[in-house]
Coordinates of C-alpha atoms and ligand atoms in Angstrom, one line a residue:
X1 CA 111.8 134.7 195.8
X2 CA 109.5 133.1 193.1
X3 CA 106.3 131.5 194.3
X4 CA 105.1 128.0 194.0
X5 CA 102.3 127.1 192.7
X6 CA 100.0 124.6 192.4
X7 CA 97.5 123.6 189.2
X8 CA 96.2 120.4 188.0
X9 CA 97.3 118.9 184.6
X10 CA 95.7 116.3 182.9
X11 CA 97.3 113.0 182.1
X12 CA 95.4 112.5 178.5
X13 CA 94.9 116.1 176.9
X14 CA 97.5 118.1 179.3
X15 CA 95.1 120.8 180.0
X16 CA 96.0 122.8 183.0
X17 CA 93.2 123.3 185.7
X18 CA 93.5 125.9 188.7
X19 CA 91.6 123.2 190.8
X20 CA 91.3 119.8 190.8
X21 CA 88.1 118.3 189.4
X22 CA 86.8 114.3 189.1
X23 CA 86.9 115.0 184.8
X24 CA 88.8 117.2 183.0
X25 CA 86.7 119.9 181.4
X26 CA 88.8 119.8 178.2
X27 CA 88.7 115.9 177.3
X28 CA 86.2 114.5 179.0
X29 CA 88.6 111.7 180.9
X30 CA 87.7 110.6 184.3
X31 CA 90.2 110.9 187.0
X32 CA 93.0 111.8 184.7
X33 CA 94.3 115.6 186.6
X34 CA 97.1 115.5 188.7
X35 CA 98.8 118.1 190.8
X36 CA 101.4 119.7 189.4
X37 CA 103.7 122.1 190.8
X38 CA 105.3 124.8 189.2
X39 CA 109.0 125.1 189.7
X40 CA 110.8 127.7 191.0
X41 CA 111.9 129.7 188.2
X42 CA 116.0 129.9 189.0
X43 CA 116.5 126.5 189.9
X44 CA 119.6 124.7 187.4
X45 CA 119.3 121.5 186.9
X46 CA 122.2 120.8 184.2
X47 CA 124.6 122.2 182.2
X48 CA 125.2 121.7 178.4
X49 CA 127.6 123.3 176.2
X50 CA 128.1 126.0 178.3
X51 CA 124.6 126.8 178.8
X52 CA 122.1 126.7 181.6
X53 CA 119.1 124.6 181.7
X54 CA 117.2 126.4 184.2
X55 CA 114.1 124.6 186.2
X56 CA 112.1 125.1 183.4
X57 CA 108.2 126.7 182.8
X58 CA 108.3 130.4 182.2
X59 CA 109.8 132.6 184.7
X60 CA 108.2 135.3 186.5
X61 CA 109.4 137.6 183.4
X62 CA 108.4 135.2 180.9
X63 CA 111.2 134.1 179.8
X64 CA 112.0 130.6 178.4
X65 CA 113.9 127.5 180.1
X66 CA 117.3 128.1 178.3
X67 CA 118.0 131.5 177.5
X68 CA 120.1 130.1 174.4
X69 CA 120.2 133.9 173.1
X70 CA 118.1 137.3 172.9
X71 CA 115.9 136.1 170.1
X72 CA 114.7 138.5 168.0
X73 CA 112.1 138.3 165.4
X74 CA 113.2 138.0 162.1
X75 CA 112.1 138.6 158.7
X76 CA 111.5 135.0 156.4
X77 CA 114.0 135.7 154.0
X78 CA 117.1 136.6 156.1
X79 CA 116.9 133.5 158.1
X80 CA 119.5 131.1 156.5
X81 CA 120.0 127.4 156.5
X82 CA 116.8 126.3 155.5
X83 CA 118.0 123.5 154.2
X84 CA 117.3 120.9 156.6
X85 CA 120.8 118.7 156.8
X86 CA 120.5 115.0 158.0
X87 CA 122.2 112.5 159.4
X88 CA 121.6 108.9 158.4
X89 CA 121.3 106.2 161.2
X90 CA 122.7 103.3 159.5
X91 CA 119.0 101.8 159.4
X92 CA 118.1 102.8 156.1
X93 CA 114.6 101.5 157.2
X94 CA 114.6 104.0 160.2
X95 CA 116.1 106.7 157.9
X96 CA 112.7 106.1 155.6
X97 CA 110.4 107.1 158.2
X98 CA 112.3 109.4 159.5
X99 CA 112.2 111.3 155.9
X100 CA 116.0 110.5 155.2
X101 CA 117.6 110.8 158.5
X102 CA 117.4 112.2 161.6
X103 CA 117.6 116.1 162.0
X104 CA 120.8 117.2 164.5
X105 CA 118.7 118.6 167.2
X106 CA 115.6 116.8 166.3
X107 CA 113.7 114.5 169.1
X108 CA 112.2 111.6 168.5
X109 CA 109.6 109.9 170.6
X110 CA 109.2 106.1 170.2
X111 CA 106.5 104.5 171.6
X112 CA 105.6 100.7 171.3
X113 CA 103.9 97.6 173.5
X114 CA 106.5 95.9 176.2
X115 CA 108.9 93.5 174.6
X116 CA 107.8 94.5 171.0
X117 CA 111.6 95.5 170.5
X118 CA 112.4 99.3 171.3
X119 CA 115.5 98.7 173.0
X120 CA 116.5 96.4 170.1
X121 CA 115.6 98.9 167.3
X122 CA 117.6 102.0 169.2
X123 CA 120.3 99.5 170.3
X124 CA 120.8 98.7 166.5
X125 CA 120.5 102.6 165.3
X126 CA 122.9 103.4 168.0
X127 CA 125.8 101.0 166.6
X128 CA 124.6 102.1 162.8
X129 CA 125.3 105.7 163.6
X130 CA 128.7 105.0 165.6
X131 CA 129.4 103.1 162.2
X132 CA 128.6 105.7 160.1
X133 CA 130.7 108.7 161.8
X134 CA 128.6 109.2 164.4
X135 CA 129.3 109.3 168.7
X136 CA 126.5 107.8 170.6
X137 CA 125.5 108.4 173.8
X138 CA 123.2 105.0 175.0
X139 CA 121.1 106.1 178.0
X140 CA 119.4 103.2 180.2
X141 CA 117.2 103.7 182.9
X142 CA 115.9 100.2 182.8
X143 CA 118.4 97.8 182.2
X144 CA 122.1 97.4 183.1
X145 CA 125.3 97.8 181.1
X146 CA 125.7 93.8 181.1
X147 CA 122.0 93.5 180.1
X148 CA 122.9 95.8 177.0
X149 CA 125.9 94.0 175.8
X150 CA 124.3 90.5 176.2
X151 CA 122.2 92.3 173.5
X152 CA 125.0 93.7 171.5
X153 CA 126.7 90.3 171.5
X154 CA 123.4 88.5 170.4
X155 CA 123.0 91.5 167.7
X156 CA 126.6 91.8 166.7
X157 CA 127.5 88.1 167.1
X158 CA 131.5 88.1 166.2
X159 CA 131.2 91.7 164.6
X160 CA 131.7 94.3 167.6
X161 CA 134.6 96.0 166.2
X162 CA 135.0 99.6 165.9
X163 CA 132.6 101.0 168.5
X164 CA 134.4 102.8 170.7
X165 CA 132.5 105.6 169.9
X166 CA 129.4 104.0 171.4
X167 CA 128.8 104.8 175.0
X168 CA 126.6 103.6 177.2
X169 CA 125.5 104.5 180.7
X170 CA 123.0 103.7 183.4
X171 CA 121.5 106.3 185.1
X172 CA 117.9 107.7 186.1
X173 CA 118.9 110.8 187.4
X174 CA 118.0 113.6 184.8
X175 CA 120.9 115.6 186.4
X176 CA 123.1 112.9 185.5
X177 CA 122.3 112.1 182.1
X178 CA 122.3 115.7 181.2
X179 CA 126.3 115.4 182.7
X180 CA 127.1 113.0 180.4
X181 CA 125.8 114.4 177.5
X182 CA 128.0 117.3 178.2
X183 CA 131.2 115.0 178.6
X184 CA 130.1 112.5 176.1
X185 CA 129.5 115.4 173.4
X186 CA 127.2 112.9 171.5
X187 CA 126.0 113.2 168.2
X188 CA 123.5 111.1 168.9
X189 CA 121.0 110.2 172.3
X190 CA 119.4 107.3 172.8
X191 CA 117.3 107.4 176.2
X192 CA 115.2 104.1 177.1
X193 CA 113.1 104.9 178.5
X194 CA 112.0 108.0 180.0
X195 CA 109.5 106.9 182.1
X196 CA 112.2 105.9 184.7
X197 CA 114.1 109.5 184.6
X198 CA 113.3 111.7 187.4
X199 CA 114.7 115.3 188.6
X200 CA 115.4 115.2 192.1
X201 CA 114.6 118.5 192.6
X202 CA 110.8 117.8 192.4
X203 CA 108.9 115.8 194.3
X204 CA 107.0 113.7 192.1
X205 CA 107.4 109.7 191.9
X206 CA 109.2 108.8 188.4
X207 CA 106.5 108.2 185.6
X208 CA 104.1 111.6 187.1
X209 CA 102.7 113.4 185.0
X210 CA 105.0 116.0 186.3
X211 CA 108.5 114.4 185.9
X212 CA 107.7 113.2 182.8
X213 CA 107.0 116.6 181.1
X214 CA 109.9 118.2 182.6
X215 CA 112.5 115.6 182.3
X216 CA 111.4 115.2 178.1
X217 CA 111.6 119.1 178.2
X218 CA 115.3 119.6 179.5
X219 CA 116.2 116.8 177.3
X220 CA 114.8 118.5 174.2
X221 CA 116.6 121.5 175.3
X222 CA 119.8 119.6 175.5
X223 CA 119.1 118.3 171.8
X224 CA 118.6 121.8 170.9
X225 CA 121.6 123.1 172.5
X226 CA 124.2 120.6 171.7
X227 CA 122.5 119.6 167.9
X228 CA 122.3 115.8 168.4
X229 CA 119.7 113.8 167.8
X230 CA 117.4 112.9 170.8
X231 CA 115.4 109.5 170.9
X232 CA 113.5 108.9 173.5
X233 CA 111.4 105.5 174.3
X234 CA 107.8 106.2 176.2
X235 CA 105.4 103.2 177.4
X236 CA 102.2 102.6 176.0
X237 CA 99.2 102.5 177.9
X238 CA 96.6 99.4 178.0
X239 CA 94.8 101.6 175.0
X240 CA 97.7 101.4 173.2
X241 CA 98.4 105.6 173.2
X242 CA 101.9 106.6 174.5
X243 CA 101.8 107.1 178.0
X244 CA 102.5 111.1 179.5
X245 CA 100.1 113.7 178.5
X246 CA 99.4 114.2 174.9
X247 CA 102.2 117.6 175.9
X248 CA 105.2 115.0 175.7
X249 CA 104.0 114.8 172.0
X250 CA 103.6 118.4 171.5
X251 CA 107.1 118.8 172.6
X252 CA 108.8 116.5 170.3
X253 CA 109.6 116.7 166.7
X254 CA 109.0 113.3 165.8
X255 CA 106.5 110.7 167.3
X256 CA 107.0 107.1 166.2
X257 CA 105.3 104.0 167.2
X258 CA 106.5 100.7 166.9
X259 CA 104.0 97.6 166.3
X260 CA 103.6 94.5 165.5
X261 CA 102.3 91.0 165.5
X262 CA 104.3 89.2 168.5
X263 CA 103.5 85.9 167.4
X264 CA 104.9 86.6 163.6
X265 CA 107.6 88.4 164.4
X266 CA 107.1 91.2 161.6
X267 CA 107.1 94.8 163.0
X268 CA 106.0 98.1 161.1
X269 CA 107.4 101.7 162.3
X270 CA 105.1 104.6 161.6
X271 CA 105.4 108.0 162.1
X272 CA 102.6 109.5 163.7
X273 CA 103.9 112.9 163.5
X274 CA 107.2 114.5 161.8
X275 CA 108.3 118.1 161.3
X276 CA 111.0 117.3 159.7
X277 CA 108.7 114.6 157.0
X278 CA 105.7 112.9 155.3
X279 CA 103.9 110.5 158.4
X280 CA 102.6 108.0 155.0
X281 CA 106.2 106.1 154.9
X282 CA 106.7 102.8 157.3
X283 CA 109.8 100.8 158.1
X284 CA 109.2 97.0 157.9
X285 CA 111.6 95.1 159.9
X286 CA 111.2 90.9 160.8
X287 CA 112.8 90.3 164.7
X288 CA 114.6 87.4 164.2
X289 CA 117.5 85.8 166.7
X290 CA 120.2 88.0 165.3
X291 CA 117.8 91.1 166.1
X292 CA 115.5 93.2 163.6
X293 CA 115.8 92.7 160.1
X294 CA 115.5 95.4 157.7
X295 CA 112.5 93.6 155.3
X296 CA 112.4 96.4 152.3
X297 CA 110.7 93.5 150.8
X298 CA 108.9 92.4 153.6
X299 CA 105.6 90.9 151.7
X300 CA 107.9 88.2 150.0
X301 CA 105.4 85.9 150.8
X302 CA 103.1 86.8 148.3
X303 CA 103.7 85.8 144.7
X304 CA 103.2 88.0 142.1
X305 CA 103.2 85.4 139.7
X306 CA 100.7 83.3 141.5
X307 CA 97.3 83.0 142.2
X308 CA 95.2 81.0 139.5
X309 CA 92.5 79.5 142.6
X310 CA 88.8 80.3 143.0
X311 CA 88.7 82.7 145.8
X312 CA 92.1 85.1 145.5
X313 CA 93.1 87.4 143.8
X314 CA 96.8 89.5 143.7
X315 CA 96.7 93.1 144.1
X316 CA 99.3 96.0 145.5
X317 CA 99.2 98.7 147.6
X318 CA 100.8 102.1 148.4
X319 CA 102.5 102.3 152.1
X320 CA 104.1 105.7 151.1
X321 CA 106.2 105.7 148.4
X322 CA 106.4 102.0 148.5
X323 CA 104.5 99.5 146.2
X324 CA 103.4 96.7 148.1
X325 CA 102.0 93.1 146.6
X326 CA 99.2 91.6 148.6
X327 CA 96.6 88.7 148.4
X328 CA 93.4 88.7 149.0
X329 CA 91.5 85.5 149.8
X330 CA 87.6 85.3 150.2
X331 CA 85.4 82.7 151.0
X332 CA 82.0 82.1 150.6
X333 CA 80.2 79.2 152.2
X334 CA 76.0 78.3 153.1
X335 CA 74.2 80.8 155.5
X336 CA 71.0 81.7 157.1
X337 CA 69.3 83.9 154.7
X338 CA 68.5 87.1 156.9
X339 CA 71.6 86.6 159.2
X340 CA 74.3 85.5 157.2
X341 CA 77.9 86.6 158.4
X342 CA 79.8 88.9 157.0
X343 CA 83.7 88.6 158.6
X344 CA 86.7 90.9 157.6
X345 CA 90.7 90.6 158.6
X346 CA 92.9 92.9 157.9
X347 CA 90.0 94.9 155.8
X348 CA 87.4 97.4 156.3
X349 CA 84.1 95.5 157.6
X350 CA 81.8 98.5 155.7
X351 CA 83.8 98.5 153.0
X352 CA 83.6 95.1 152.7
X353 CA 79.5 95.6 153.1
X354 CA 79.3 97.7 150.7
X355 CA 81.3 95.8 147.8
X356 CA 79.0 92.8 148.7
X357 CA 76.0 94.6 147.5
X358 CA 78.0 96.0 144.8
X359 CA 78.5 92.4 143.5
X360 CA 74.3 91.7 144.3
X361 CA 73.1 94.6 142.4
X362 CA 75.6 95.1 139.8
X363 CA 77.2 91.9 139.1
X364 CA 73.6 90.0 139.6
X365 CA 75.1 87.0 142.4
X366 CA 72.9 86.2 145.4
X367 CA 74.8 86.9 148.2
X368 CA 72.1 87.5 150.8
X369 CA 72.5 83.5 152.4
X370 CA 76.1 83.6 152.0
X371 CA 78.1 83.7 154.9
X372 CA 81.2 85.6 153.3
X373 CA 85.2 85.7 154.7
X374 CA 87.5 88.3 153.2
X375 CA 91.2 88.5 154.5
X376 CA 94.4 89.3 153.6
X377 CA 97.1 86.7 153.2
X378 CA 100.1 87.1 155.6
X379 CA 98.0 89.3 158.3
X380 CA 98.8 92.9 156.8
X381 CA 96.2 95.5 157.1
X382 CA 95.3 97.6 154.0
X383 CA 92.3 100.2 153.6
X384 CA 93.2 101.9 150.3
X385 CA 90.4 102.0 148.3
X386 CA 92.5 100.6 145.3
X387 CA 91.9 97.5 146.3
X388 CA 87.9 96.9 146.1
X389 CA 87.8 95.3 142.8
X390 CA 90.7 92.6 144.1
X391 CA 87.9 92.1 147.2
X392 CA 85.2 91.9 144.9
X393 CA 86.8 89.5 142.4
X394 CA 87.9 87.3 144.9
X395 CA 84.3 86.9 146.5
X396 CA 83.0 86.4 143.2
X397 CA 85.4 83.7 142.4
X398 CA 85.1 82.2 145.3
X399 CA 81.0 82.1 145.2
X400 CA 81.2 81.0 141.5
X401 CA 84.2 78.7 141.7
X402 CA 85.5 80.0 139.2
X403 CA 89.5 81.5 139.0
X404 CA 91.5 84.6 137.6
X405 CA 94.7 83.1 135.5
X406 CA 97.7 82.6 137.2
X407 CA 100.0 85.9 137.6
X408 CA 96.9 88.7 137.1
X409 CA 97.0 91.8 139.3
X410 CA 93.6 93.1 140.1
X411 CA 93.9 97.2 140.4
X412 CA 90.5 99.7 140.7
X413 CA 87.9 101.1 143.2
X414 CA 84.5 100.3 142.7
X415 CA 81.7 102.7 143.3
X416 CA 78.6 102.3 144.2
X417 CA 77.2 102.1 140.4
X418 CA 79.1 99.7 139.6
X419 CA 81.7 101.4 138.0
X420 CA 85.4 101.1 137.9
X421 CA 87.5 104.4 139.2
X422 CA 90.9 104.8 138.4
X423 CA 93.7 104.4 141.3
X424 CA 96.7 106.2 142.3
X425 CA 100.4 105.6 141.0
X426 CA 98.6 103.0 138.5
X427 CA 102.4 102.8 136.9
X428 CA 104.3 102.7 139.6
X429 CA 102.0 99.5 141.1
X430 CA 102.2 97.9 137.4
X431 CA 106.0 98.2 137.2
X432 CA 106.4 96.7 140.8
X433 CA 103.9 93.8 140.1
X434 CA 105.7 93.2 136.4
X435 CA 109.3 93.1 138.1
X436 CA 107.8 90.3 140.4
X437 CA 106.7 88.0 137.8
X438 CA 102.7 89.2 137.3
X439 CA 102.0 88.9 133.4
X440 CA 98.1 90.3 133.7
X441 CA 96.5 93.4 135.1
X442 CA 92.7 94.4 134.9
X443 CA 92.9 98.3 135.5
X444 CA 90.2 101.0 135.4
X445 CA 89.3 101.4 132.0
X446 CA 90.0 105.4 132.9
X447 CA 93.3 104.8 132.9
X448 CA 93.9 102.1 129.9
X449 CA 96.5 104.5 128.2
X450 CA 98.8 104.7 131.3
X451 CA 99.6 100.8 131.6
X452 CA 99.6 99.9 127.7
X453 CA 103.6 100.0 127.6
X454 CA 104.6 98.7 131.0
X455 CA 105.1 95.1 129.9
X456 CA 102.4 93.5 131.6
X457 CA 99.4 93.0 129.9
X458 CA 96.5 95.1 131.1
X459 CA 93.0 94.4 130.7
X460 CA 90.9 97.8 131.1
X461 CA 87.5 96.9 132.8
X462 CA 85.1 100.1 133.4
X463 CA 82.3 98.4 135.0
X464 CA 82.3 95.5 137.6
X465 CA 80.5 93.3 134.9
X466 CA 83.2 93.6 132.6
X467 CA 85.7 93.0 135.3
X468 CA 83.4 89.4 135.8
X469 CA 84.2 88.3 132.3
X470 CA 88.0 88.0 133.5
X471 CA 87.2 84.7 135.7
X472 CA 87.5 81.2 133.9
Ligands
ATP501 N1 117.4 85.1 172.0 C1 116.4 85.7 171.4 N2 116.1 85.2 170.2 C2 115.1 85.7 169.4 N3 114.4 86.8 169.8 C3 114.7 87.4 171.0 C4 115.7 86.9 171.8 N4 115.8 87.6 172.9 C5 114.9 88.6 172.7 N5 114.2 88.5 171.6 C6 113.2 89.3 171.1 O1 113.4 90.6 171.5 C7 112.2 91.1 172.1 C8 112.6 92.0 173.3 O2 113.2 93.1 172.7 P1 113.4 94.5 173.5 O3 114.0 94.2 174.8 O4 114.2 95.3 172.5 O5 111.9 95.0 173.6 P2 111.5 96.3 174.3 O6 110.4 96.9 173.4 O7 112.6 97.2 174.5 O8 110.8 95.8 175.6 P3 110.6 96.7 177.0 O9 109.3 97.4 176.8 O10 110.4 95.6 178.0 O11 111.8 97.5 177.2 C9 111.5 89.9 172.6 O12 110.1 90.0 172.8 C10 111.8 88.9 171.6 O13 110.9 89.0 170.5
MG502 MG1 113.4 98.0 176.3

């Protein structure tokens, strides 16, 4: 018979300890190892599609958790089916971050603050892929079946035809869900959450350490195995960081977290790690009564063809492959020379430093008894350096009073001689900014050939002085 053994994982990192000890050796956290013991190797916990899932860890032979078949190493170019096929989810914002849709077999981790609206999200996914083709298995270990359809209703309002292919179920016995997926035959999992799952067969609370890596494994497996998709919701910690050892993240394809500003009600989905695509996209979504929103445009509040007040000045940035517009607003009002404030929301406070003195030295303002405000309208957060003149301009306008016209788009990094540098997809941020209304662009003069026939008229500016003459 195999032998039991006991080691000590660690809650943050996962590193595994032969003993226990008051920090772990490999993080630095305090108090953060737990026991952990290892399974015996024979033990089945489930069945899917005919195949095993064994009481996973390696076996005393090495082998893996699912013996799906002898594997054999093979040489790169006889493996076929490269191609990675997707499905969509009906969400084309959740399809974005995903890279185009989610990957049959793929697992998704989606992490996010209580309330923010996971269950929402996956509850919205899970009736766009039933509508799309799909057959949905909705997994709940925290709320009821009534306590989902009083969602769906809300969601849905008159519209719930046609989703008989949507199932739900209530269960927090791993055993159990892994039964269902093998009736069910989904195409897609939803599982919220799995801090709540447990395996009997171990004798860990629900939410260990322990539990919490083996129930996420077996799922995975069953993913694999049966080529659905897998999401799965984890909490978040006070920190913010998904709760489980760092190893829940190392065993998932996809890690997603979904934030937000409660009291606005706009919420942004980033990737934080995709095998399967780029981690730069993000999926903009508003909550609203009816339920989440897709907001492809979500920074409608800013108008491209306004502006034309001391103090802002229009700009856009990159969030992936999309062109954002945004506004930034400075003020400047009467310090204490040697301790005048310097406050920045929703920008970098150095980089804000730095473009301060910037203005002192190269644009010859005195700033040093200013107390100085930056922020961005509408409470988004941007740190692309394409922005800097946009900051800069708006300080300056603000400290002189004076204004850019109406409708100009302020594009370019500034470095620390005072020069202009050019910015990334300069055309693609024009064309954007033009199609919303902006007539006016100063650009870096690097790159004064590349906006010349996008149909707004750019100003090239290759020093911050030059930029300076722009303000009435
Ligand atoms: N009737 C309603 N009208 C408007 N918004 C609502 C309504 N009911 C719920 N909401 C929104 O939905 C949010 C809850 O969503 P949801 O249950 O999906 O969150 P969650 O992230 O799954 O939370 P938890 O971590 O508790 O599971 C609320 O915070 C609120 O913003
Ligand atoms: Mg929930």
């Amino acid at each position: 018979m195999a032998k039991t053994r006991t080691t000590y994982l660690c809650r943050d990192c996962g590193g595994v300890h032969p003993k226990w000890m008051g920090r772990c050796p490999d993080c630095g956290g305090w108090d953060t190892l737990e026991a952990f013991r290892e399974p015996e190797a024979t033990a089945t916990v489930g069945t899917v599609a005919g195949v095993a899932l064994r009481g996973e860890g390696m076996g005393e032979d090495g082998s893996s958790v699912a013996e799906l078949t002898l594997s054999q190493a093979t040489p790169l170019p006889d493996v076929v089916g490269l191609e990675v096929p997707r499905r969509s989810t009906g969400v084309a914002e959740f399809d974005r971050v995903l890279g185009g849709g989610i990957v049959p077999g793929a697992a998704v981790l989606l992490g996010g603050e209580p309330g923010i609206g996971k269950s929402t999200l996956l509850l919205q996914t899970a009736v766009g892929m039933v509508r799309t083709g799909g057959r949905v298995l909705y997994a709940s270990s925290e709320e009821s079946p009534q306590q989902i359809k009083l969602r769906a209703d809300r969601l849905l309002g008159e519209d719930s035809e046609g989703l008989d292919q949507l199932f739900l179920c209530t269960e927090t016995s791993l055993v159990r869900i892994l039964e269902q997926i093998r009736r069910v035959e989904p195409t897609f999992i939803v599982l919220d959450s799995i801090q709540m799952v447990h395996r009997t067969d171990l004798d860990a609370p629900a939410g260990s350490t322990t539990q919490l890596r083996r129930c996420c494994h077996d799922l995975v497996q069953a993913a694999k195995v049966t080529q659905a998709g897998l999401v799965v919701v984890g909490h978040v910690t006070k920190e913010g960081q998904l709760a489980g050892p760092k190893l829940l993240e190392h065993v998932v394809d996809v890690v997603l977290a979904f934030e937000g500003d409660r009291d606005r009600g706009h919420r942004v989905l980033r990737a934080a790690k995709n095998r399967f695509g780029s981690t730069q996209e993000i999926g903009l979504f508003e909550m609203t009564e009816h339920g989440l929103q897709e907001a492809d445009q979500a920074a409608e509040a800013v108008d491209a063809a306004g502006g034309g007040t001391p103090g802002l000045a229009l700009s856009a940035t990159m969030a992936g492959t999309r062109c954002l517009p945004i506004e930034v607003q400075a003020l400047t009002a009467t310090g204490f020379l040697g301790s005048a404030k310097r406050r920045a929301s929703g920008l970098d406070a150095n980089r804000l430093a730095m473009l301060i003195a910037v203005l002192e030295k190269h644009g010859e303002q005195r700033l040093a008894d200013q107390d100085i405000f930056a922020s961005v309208a509408g409470g988004a957060r941007v740190v692309e350096p394409a922005v800097d003149l946009a900051i800069l301009m708006a300080i300056a306008g603000a400290h002189l009073g004076r204004r850019l016209d109406r409708g100009t788009v302020v594009l370019g990094e500034v470095g620390l001689a005072g020069e202009v540098r050019s910015v990334r997809h300069l055309e693609q941020r024009l064309r954007e900014m033009g199609r919303r209304g902006a007539k006016r662009a100063l650009i870096p003069g690097v790159q004064a050939a590349q906006g010349m026939t996008l149909g707004v008229e750019c100003v090239p500016v290759h020093r911050v002085s030059d930029a300076l003459a722009a303000l009435d």
